[in-house]
PDB file of C-alpha atoms in Angstrom:
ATOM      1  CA  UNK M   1      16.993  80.013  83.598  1.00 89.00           C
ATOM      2  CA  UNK M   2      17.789  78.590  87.263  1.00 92.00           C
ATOM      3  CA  UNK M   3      15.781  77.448  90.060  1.00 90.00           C
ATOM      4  CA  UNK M   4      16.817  75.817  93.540  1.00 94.00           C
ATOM      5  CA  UNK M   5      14.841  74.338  96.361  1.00 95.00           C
ATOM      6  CA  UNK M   6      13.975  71.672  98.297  1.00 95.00           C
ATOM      7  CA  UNK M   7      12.043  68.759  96.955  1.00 95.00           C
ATOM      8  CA  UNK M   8       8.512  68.319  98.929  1.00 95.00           C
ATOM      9  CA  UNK M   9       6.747  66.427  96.806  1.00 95.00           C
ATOM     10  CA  UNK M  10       6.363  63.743  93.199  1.00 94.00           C
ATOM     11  CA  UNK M  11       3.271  63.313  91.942  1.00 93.00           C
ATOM     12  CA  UNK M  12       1.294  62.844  88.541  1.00 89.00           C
ATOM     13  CA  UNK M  13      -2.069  64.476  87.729  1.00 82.00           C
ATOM     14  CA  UNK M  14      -3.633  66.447  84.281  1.00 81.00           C
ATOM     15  CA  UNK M  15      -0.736  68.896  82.909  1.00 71.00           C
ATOM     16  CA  UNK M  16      -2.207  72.096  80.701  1.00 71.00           C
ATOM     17  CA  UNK M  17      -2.686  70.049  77.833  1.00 73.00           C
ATOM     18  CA  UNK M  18      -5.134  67.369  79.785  1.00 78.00           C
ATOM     19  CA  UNK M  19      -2.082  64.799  79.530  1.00 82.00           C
ATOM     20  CA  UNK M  20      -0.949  63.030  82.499  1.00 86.00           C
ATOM     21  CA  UNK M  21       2.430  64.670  83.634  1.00 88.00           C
ATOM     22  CA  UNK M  22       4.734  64.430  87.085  1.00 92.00           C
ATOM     23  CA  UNK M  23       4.929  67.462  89.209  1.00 92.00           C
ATOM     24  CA  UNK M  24       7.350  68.084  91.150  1.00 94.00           C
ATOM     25  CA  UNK M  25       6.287  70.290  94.177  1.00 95.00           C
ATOM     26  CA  UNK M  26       9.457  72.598  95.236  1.00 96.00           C
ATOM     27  CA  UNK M  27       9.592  75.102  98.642  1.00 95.00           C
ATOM     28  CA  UNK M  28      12.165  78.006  98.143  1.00 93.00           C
ATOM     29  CA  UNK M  29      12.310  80.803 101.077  1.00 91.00           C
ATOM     30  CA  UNK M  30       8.545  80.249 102.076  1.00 90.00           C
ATOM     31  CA  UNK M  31       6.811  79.935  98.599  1.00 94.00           C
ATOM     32  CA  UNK M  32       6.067  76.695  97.351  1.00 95.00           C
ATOM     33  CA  UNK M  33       6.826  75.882  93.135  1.00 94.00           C
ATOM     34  CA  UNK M  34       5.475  73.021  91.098  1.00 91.00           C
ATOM     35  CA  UNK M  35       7.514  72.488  88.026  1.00 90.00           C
ATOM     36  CA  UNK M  36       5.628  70.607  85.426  1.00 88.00           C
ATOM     37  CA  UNK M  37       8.035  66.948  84.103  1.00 89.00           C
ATOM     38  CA  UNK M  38       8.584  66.765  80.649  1.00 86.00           C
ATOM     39  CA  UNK M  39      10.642  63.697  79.422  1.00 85.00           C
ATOM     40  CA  UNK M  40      14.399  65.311  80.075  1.00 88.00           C
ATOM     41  CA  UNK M  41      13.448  66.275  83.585  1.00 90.00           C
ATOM     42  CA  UNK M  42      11.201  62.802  84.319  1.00 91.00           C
ATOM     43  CA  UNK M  43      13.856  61.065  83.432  1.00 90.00           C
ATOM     44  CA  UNK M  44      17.135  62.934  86.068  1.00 90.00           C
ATOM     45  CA  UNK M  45      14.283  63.738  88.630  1.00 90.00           C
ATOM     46  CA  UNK M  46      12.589  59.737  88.389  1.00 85.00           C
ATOM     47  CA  UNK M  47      14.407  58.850  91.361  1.00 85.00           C
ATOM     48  CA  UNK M  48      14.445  62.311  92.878  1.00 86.00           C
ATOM     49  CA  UNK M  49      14.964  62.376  96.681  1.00 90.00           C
ATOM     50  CA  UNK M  50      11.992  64.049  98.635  1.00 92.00           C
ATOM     51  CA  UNK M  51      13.687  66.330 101.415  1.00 92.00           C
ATOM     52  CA  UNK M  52      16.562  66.853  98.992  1.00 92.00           C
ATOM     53  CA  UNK M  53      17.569  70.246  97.663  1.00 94.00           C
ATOM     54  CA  UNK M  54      17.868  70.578  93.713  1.00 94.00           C
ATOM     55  CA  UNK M  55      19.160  73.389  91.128  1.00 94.00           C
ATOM     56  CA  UNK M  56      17.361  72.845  87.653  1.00 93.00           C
ATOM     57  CA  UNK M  57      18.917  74.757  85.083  1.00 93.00           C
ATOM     58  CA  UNK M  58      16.898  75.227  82.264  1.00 93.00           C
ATOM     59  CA  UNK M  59      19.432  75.152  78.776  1.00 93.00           C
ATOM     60  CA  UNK M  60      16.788  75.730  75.585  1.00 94.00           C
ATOM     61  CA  UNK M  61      16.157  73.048  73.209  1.00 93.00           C
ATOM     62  CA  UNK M  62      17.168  70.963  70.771  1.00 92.00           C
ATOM     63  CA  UNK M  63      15.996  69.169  68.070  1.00 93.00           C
ATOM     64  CA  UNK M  64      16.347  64.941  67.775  1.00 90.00           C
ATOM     65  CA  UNK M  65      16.999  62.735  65.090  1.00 93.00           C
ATOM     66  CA  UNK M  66      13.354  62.614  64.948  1.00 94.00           C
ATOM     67  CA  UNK M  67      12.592  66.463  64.408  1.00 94.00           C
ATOM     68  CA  UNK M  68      10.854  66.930  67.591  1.00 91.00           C
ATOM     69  CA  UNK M  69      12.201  70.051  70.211  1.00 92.00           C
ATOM     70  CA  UNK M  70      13.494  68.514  73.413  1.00 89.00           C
ATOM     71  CA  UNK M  71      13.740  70.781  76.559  1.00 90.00           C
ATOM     72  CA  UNK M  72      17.240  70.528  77.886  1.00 91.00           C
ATOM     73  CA  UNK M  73      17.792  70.466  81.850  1.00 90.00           C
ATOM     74  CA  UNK M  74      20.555  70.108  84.275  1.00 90.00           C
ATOM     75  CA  UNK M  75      19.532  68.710  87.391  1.00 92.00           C
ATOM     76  CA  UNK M  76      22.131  68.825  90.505  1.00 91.00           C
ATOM     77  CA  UNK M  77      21.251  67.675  94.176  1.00 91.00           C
ATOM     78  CA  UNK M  78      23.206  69.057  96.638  1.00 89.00           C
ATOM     79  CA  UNK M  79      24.657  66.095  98.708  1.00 77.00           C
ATOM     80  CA  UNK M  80      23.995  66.111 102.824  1.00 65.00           C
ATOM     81  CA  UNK M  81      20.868  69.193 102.625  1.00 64.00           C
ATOM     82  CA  UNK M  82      17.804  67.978 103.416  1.00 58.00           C
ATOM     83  CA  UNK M  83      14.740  69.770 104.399  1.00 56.00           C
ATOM     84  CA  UNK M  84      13.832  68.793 107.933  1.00 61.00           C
ATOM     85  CA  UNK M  85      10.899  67.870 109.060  1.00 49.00           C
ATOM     86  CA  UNK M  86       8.737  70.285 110.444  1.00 48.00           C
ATOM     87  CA  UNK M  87       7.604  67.954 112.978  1.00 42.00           C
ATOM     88  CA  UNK M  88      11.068  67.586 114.757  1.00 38.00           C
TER      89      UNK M  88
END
């Protein structure tokens, strides 16, 4: 699974399991997206560029040393697009 768009917004607040998560708050052709961190995406997206367009590309899971599932993403940034700023 594959999603693009341009980086509006970090922030943290309750996730669906009442634990604090990041959100990442996406626009896309009009519609705005919040994608829900997990560690693997906290940790490419913790100093994610707000204005900056992203492709997250989802790859399954896999399991650690540990035993626990680990969600597997590939974050690129396109270099030199940024969203600009709607009051310009």
């Amino acid at each position: 699974q594959q999603f693009e768009g341009y980086l509006t917004q970090i922030d943290s607040g309750p996730g669906f399991d009442d634990q604090i998560r990041n959100t990442y708050t996406f626009i896309n052709e009009g519609s705005y997206y919040i994608l829900y961190g997990s560690v693997t995406l906290d940790r490419q997206l913790q100093n994610g560029e707000v204005g900056g367009y992203y492709r997250i590309t989802y790859n399954g899971t896999e399991k650690t040393e540990r035993g626990f599932n680990v969600k597997i993403y590939v974050v690129e940034q396109a270099m030199g697009m940024l969203l600009e700023s709607e009051d310009a």
